[in-house]
Tab-separated table of C-alpha atoms in Angstrom:
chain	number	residue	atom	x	y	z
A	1	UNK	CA	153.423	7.727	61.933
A	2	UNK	CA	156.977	7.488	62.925
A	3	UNK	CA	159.866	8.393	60.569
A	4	UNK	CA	163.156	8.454	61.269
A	5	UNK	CA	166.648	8.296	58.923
A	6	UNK	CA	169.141	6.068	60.739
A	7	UNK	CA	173.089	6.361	59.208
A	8	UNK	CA	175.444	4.333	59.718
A	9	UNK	CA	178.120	7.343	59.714
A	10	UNK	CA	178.076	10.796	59.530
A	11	UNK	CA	180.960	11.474	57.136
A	12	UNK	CA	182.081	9.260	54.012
A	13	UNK	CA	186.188	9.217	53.766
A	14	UNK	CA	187.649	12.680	51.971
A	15	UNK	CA	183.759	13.962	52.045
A	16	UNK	CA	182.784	17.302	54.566
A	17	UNK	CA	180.065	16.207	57.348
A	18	UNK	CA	176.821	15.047	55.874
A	19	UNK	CA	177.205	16.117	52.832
A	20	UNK	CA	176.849	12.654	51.060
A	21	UNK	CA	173.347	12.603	52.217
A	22	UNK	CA	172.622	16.451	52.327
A	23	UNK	CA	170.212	16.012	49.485
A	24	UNK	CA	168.205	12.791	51.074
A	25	UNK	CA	167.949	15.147	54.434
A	26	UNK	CA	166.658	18.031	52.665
A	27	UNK	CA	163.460	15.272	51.337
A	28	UNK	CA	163.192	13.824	54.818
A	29	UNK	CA	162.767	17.301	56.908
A	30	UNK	CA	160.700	19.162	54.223
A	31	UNK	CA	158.991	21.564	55.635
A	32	UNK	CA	160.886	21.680	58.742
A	33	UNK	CA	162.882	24.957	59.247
A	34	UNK	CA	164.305	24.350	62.273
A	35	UNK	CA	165.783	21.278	63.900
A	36	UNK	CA	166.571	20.395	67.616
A	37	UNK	CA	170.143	18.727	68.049
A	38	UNK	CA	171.221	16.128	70.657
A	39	UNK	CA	175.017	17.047	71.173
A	40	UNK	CA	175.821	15.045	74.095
A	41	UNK	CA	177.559	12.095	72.687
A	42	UNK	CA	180.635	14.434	72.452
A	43	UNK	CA	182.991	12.729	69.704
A	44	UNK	CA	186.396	13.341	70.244
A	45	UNK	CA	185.407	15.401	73.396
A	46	UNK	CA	183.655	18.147	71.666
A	47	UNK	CA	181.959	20.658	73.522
A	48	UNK	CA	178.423	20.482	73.039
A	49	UNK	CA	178.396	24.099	72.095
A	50	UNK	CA	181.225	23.236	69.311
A	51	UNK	CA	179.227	20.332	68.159
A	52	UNK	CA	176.723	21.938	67.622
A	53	UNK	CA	177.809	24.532	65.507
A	54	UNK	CA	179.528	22.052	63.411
A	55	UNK	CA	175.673	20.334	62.586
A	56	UNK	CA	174.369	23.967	62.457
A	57	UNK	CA	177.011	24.844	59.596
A	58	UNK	CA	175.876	21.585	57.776
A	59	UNK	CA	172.727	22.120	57.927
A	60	UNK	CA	172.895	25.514	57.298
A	61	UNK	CA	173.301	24.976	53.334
A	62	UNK	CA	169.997	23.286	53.222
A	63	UNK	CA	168.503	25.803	55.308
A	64	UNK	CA	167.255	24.768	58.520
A	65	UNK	CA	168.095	26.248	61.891
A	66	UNK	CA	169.683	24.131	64.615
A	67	UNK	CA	169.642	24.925	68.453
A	68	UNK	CA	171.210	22.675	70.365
A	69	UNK	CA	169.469	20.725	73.473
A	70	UNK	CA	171.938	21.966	75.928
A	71	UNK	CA	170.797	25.531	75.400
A	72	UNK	CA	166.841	24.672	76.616
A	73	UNK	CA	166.326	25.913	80.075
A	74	UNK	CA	163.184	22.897	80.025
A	75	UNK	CA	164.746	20.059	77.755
A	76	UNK	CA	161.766	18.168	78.000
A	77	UNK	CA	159.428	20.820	77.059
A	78	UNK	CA	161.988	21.546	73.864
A	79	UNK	CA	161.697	17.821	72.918
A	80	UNK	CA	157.994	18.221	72.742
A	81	UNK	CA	157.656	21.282	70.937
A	82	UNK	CA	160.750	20.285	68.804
A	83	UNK	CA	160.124	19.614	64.735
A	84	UNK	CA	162.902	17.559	63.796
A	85	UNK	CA	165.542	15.506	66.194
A	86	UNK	CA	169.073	15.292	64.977
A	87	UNK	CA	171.120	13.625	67.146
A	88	UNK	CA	175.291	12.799	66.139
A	89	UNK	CA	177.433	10.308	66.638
A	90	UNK	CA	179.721	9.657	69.318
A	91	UNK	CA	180.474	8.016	72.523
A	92	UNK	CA	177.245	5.450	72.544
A	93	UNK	CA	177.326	5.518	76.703
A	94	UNK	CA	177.843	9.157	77.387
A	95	UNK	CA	174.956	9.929	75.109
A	96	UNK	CA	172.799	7.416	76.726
A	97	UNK	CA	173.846	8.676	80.581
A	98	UNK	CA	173.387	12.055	79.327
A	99	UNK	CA	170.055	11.378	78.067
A	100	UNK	CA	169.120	9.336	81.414
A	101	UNK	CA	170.615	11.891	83.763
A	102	UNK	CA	168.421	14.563	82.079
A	103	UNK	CA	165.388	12.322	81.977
A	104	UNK	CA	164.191	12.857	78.681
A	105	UNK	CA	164.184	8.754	77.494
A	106	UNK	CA	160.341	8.580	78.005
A	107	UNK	CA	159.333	11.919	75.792
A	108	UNK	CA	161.707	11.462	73.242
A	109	UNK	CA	160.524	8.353	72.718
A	110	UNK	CA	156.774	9.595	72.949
A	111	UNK	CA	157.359	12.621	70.446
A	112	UNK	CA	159.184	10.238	67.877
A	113	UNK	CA	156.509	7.684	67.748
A	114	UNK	CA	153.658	10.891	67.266
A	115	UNK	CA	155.548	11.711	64.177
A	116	UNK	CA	158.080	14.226	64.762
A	117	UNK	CA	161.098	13.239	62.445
A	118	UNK	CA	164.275	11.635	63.636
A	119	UNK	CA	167.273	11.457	62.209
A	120	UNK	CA	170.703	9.851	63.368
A	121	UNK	CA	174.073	9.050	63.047
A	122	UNK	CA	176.502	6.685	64.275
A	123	UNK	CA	175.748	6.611	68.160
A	124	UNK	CA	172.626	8.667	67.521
A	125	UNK	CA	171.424	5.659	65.368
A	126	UNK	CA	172.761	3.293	67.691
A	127	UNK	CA	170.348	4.697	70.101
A	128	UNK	CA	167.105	4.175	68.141
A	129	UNK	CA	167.241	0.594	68.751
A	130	UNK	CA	166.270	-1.372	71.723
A	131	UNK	CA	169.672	-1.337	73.749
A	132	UNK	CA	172.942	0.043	72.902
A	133	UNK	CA	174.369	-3.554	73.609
A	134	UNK	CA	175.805	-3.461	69.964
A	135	UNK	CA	178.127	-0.195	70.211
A	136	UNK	CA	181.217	-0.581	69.250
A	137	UNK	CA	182.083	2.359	71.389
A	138	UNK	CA	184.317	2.000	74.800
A	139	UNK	CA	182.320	1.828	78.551
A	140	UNK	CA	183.626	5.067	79.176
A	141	UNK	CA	181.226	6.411	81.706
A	142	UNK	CA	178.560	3.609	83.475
A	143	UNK	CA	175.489	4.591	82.015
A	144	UNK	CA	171.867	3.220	84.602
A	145	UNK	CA	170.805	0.875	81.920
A	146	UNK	CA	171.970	-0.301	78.460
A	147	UNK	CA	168.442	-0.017	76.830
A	148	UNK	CA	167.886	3.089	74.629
A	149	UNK	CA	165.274	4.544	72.983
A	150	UNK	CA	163.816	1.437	71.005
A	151	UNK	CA	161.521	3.136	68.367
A	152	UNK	CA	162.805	-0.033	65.845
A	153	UNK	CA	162.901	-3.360	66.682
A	154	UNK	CA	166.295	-4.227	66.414
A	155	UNK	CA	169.931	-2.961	67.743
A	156	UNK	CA	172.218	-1.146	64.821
A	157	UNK	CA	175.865	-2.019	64.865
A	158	UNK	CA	176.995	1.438	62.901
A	159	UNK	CA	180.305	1.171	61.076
A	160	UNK	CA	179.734	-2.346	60.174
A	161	UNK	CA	183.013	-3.495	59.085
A	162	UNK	CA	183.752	-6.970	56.999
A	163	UNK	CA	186.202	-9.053	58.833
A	164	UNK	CA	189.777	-8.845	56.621
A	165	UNK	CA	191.348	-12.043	56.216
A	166	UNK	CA	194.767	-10.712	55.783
A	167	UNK	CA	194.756	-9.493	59.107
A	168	UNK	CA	197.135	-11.025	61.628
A	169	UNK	CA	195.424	-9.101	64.257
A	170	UNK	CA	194.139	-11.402	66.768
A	171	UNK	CA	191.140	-9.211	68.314
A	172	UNK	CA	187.798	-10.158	67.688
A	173	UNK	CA	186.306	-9.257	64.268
A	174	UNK	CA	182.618	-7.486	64.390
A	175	UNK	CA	180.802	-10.773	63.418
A	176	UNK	CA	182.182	-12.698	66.135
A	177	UNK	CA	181.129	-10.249	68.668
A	178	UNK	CA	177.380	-9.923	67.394
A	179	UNK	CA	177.691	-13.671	66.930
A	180	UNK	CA	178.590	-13.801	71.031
A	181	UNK	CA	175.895	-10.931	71.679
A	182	UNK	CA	173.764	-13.574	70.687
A	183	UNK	CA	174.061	-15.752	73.199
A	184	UNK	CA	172.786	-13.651	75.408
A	185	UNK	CA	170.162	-11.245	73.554
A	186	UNK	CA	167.345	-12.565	71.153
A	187	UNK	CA	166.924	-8.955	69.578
A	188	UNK	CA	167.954	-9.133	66.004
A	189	UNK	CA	171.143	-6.695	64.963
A	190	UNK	CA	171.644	-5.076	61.653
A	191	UNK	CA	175.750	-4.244	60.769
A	192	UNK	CA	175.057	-0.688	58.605
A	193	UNK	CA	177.948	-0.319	56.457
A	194	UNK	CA	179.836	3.053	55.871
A	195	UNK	CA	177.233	5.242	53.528
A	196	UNK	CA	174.056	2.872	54.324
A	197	UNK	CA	171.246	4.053	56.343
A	198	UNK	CA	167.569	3.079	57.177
A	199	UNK	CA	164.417	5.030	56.521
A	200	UNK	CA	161.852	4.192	58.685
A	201	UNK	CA	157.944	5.122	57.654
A	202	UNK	CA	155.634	3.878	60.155
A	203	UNK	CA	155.857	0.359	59.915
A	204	UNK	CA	158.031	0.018	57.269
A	205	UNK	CA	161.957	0.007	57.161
A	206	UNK	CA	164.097	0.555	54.345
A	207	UNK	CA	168.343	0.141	53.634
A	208	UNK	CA	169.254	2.877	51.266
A	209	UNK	CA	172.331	3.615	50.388
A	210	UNK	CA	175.111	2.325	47.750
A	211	UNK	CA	176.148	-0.936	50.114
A	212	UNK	CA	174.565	-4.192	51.067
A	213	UNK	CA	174.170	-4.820	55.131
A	214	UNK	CA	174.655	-7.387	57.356
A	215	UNK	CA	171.420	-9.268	59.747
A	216	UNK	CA	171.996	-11.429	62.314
A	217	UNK	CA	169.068	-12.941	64.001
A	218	UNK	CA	169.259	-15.631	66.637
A	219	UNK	CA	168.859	-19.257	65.979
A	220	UNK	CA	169.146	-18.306	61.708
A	221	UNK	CA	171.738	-18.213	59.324
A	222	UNK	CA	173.677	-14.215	59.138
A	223	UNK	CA	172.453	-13.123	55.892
A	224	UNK	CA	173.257	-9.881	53.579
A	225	UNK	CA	170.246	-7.877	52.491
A	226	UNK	CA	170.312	-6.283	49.235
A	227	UNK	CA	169.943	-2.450	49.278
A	228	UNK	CA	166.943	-0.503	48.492
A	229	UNK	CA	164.884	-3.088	49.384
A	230	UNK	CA	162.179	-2.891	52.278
A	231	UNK	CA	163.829	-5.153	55.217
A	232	UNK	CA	161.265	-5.761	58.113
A	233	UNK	CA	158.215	-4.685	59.429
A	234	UNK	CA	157.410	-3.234	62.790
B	347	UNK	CA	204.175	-9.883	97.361
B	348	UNK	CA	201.506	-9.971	94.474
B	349	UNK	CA	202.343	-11.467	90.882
B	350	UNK	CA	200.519	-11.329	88.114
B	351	UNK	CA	201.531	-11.770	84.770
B	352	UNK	CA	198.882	-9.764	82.556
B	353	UNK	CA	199.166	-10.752	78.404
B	354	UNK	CA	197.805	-8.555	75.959
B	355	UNK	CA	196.591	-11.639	73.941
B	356	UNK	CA	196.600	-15.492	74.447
B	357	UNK	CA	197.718	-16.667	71.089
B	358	UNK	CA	200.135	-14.596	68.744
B	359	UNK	CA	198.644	-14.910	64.826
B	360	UNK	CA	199.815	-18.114	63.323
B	361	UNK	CA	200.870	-19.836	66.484
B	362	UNK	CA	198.779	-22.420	68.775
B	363	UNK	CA	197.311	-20.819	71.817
B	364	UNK	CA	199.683	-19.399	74.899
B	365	UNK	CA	202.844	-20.841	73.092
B	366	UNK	CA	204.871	-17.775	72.631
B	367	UNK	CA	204.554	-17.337	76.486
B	368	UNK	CA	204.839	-20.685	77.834
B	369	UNK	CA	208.303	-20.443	78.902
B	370	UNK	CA	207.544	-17.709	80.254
B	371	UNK	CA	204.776	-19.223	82.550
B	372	UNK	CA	206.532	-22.120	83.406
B	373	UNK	CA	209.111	-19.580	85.098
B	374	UNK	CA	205.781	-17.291	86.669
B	375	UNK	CA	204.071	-21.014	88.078
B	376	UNK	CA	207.511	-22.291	89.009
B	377	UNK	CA	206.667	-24.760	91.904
B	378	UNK	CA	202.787	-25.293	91.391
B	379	UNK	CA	201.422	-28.009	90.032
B	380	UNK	CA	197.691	-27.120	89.525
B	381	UNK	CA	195.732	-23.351	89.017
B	382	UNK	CA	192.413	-22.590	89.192
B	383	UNK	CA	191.086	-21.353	85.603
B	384	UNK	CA	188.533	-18.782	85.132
B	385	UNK	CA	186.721	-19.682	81.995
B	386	UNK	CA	183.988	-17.251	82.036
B	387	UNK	CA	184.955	-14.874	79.119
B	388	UNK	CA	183.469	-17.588	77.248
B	389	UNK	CA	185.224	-16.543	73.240
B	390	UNK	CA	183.325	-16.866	70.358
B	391	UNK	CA	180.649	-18.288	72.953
B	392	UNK	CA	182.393	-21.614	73.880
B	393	UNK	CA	180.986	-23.382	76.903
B	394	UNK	CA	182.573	-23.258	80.258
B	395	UNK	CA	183.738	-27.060	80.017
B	396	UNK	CA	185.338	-26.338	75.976
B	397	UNK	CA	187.278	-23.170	77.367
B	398	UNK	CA	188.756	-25.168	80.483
B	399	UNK	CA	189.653	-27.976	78.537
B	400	UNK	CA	191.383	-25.494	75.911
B	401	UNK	CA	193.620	-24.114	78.602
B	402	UNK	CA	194.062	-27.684	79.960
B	403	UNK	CA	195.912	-28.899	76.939
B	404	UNK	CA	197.933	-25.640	76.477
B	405	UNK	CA	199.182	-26.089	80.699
B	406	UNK	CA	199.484	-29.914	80.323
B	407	UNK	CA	202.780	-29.214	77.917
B	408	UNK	CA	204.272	-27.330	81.467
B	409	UNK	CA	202.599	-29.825	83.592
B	410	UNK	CA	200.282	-27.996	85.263
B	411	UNK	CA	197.111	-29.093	86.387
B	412	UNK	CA	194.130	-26.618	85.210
B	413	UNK	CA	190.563	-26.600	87.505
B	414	UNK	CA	187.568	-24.687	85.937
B	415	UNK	CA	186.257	-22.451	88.549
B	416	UNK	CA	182.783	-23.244	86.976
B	417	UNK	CA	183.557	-27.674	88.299
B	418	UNK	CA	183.919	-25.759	91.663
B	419	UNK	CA	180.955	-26.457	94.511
B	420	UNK	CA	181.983	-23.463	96.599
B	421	UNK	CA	183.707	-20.952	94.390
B	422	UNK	CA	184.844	-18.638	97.404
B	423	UNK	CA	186.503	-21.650	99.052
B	424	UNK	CA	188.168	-22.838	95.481
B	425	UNK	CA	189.805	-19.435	94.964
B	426	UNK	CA	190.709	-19.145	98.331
B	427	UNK	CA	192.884	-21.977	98.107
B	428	UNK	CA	193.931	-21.555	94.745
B	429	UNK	CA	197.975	-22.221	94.057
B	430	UNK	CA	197.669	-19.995	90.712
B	431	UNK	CA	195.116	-18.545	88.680
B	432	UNK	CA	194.452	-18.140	85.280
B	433	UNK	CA	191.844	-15.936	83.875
B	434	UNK	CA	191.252	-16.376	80.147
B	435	UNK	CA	189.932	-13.938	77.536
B	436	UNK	CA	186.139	-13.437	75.493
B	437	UNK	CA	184.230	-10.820	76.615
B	438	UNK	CA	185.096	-8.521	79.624
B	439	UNK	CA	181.165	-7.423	79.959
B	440	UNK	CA	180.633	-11.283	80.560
B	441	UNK	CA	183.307	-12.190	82.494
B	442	UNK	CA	182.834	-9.426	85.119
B	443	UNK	CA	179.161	-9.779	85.197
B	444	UNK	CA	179.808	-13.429	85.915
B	445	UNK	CA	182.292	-12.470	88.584
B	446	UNK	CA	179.738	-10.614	90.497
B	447	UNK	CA	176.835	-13.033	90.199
B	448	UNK	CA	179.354	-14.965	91.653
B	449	UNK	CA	180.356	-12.570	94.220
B	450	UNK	CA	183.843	-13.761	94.118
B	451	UNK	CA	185.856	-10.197	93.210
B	452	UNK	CA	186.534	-9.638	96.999
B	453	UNK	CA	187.896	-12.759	97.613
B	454	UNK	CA	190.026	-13.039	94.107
B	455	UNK	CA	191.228	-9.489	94.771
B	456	UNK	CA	192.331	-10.415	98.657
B	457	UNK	CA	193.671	-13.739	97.145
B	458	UNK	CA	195.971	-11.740	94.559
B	459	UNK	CA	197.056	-9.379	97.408
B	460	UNK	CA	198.724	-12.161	99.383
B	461	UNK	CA	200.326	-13.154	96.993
B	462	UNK	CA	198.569	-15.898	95.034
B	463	UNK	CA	200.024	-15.679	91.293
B	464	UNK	CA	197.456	-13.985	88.691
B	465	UNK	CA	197.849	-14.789	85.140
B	466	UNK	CA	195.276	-13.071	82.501
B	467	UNK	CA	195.576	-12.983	78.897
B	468	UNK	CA	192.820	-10.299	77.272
B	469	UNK	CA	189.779	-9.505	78.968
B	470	UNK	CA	191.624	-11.502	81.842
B	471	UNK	CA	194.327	-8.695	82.036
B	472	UNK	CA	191.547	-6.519	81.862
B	473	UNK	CA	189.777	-6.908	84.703
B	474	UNK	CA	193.101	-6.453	86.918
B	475	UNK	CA	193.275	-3.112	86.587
B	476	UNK	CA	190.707	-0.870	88.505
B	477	UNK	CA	187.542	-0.888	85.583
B	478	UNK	CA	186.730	-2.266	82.488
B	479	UNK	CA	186.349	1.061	80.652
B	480	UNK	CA	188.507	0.474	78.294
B	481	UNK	CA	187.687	-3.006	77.226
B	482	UNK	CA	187.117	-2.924	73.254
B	483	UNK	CA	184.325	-5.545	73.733
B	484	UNK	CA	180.607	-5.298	72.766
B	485	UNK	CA	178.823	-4.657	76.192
B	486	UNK	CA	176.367	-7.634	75.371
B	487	UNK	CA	175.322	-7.724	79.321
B	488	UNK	CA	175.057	-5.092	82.027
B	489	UNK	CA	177.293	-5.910	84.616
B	490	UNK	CA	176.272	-3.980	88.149
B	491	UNK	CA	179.435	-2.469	87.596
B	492	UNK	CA	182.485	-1.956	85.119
B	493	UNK	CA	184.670	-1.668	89.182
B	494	UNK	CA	186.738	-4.881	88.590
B	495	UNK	CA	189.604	-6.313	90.441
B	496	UNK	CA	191.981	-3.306	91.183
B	497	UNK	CA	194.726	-4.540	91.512
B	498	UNK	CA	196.788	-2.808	89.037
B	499	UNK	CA	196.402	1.173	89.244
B	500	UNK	CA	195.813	2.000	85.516
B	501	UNK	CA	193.961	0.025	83.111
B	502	UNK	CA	194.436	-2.119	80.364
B	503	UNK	CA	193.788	-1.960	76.666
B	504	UNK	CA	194.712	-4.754	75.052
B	505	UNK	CA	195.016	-6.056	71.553
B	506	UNK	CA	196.125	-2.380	71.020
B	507	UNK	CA	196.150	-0.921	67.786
B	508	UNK	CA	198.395	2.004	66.334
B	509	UNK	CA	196.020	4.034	64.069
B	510	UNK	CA	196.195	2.854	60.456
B	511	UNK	CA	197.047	5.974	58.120
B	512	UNK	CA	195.610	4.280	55.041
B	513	UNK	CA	192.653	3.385	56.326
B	514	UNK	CA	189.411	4.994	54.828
B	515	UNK	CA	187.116	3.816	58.013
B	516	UNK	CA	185.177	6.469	59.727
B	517	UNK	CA	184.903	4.467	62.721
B	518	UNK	CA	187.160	6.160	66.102
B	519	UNK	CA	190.453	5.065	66.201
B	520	UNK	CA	191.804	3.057	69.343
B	521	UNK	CA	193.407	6.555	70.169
B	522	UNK	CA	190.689	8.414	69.952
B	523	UNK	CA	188.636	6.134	72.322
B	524	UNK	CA	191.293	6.390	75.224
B	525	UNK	CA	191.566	10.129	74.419
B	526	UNK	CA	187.173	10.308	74.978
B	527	UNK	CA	188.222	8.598	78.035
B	528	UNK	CA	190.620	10.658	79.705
B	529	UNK	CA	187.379	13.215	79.799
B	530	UNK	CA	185.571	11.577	82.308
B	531	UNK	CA	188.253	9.824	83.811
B	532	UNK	CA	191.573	10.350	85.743
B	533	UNK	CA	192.683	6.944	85.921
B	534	UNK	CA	195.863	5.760	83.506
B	535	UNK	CA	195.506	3.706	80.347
B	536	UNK	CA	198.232	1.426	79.382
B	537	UNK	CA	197.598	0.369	75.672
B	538	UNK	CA	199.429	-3.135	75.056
B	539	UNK	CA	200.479	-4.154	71.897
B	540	UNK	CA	199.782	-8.212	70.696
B	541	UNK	CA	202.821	-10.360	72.071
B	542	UNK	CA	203.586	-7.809	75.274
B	543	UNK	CA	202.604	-8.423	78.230
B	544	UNK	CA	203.265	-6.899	82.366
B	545	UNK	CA	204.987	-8.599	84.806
B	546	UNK	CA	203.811	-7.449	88.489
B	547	UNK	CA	206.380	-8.569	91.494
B	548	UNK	CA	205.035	-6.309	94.814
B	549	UNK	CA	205.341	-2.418	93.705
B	550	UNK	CA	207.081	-3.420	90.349
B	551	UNK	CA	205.850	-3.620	87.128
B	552	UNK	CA	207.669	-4.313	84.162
B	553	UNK	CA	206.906	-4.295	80.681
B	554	UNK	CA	207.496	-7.177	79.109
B	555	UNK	CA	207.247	-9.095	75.216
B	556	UNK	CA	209.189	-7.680	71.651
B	557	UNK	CA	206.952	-4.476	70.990
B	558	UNK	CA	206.808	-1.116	73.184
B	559	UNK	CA	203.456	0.264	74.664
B	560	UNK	CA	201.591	3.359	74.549
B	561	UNK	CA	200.569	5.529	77.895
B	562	UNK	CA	197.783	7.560	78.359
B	563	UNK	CA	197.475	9.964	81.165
B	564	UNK	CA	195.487	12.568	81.923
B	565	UNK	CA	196.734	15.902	81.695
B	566	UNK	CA	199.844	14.378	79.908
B	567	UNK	CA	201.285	13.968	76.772
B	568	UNK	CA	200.685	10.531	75.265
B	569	UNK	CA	204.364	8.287	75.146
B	570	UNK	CA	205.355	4.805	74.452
B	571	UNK	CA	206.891	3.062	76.970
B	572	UNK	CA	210.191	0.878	75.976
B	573	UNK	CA	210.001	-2.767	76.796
B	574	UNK	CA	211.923	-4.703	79.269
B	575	UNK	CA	211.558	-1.798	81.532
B	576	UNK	CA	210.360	-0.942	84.912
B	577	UNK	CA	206.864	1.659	84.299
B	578	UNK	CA	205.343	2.283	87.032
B	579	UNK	CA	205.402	2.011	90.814
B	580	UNK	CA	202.155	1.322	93.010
């Protein structure tokens, strides 16, 4: 059965990283002492050895180890053996070219649906869905294909934001561009506000967190779905 | 001699679509009568015929004559003997993707070359300069390529936006984003304020509109560039 916790952010404004849902990730990788990390989405062009140490440090206070995938002579070996995934947020394409260039799609894939935990932030959440067609991140590198892992059955747009209607800015807001996505894509999107995440347990999917999100689904009405409550099954 | 005139946005908040440059345009078409109009950005999803006959009305008030590319029965041949073109904004994934289905970049590139005036506002500036990598749009389709038309040697971002101090947003500044970029890519990054634009006469390009712009180049401190002056030579 297939579990994975999908956030919309790694850090909540004047918070250190993760630790507004330190407690939650303690429940969801009980039993799990050590954790293989997915650096290669390189925020703010982070080494993957310094990105790694930064989700090693968090996750040092609850106590489980993190090696990063970059240090596995046999990556794909690593992600079958592995007993937790992390992977952090990011640039959305030069995690997914990294991930293509080292072949790994297929087993990551395979090991997540067989159980083995996954959790994800930002880009890393992005990823879980069908394509990364609803990044908000730029095309920095030209990944071989847009289409990610897709363990759930719809794209995440992480840091959903509300359009502002003081804004004099004349760029598109969020909801127009999923609204345009549409037009082309009939996979549903969900906009994950700032502290919300999903828990996934086998078929089911759950929002937690303190915020509302945002579903768009082609051909029906965008709606807001109420937190803690279970949103779609797989 | 090429000319282009590349916008960073077609319609200033609060004012009715290309006004604030018209004047401007009426001096860059001086002498033609009709251009051919590249509606295949398609904003906020409006059909090719709606986004032809928005540009229409805005060129009819400087009577000039607008053709969709889209109403054309050999495209090639159309741009070929094209007075002027216009290349409106939406989405740079679609527009480029378009322009390749099309297979009309070689020709629109060799048409700008000679000296055929180029006017984009958006992702129609966008796609002048050598990639779309750093478009801010939702990649909604895979394009066989984010090469565009190349004839500019940095790129564009436009609809820039100066980071906002107050905000309490996790989500990667516009900064940030051409910073990630400069890692995996050597070519320059012009970021263009709403209201400025570039003015490209041969090897001279000037900055144009009330606000300065910020440069990005690799190796190289970031700066902002003053308007109403000369930037960069090709």
């Amino acid at each position: 059965m297939q579990r994975l916790f999908l956030a919309s952010t790694s850090t909540i404004h004047g918070k250190p990283y993760l630790t507004y849902i330190l407690p939650e990730l303690l429940q969801f990788f009980k039993g799990i002492d050590e954790i293989l990390f997915i650096p290669f989405a390189r925020p703010s062009g982070l080494t993957h050895d310094e990105y790694t140490a930064v989700a090693r440090k968090a996750f040092a206070s609850i106590n489980i180890k993190v090696k990063g995938l970059h240090e596995c002579k046999d990556p794909i070996k690593s992600i079958k053996e592995a007993k937790g995934f992390f992977t952090g947020g990011g640039n959305s394409f030069v995690l997914l070219n990294e991930l293509y260039q080292l072949n790994v799609l297929p087993v990551l894939r395979e090991s997540i649906l067989n159980g083995t935990p996954y959790f994800g932030t930002s880009a890393g959440s992005n990823i879980a869905g069908p394509s990364i067609r609803n990044t908000n991140d730029m095309p920095i590198v030209y990944p071989p294909s847009f289409d990610s892992i897709g363990v759930i059955p719809f794209n995440i747009n992480p840091h959903y934001l509300d359009p502002d209607p003081t804004s004099k800015h004349m760029g598109e807001t969020r909801e127009t561009r999923i609204n345009e996505y549409q037009f082309y894509n009939k996979i549903s999107v969900i906009g994950l506000r700032e502290g919300s995440w999903l828990e996934v347990n086998g078929t089911e999917i759950m929002l937690k967190g303190e915020l509302n999100a945002r579903w768009f689904e082609t051909g029906k009405k965008t709606i807001e779905l109420n937190t803690n409550t279970k949103i779609v099954s797989i």
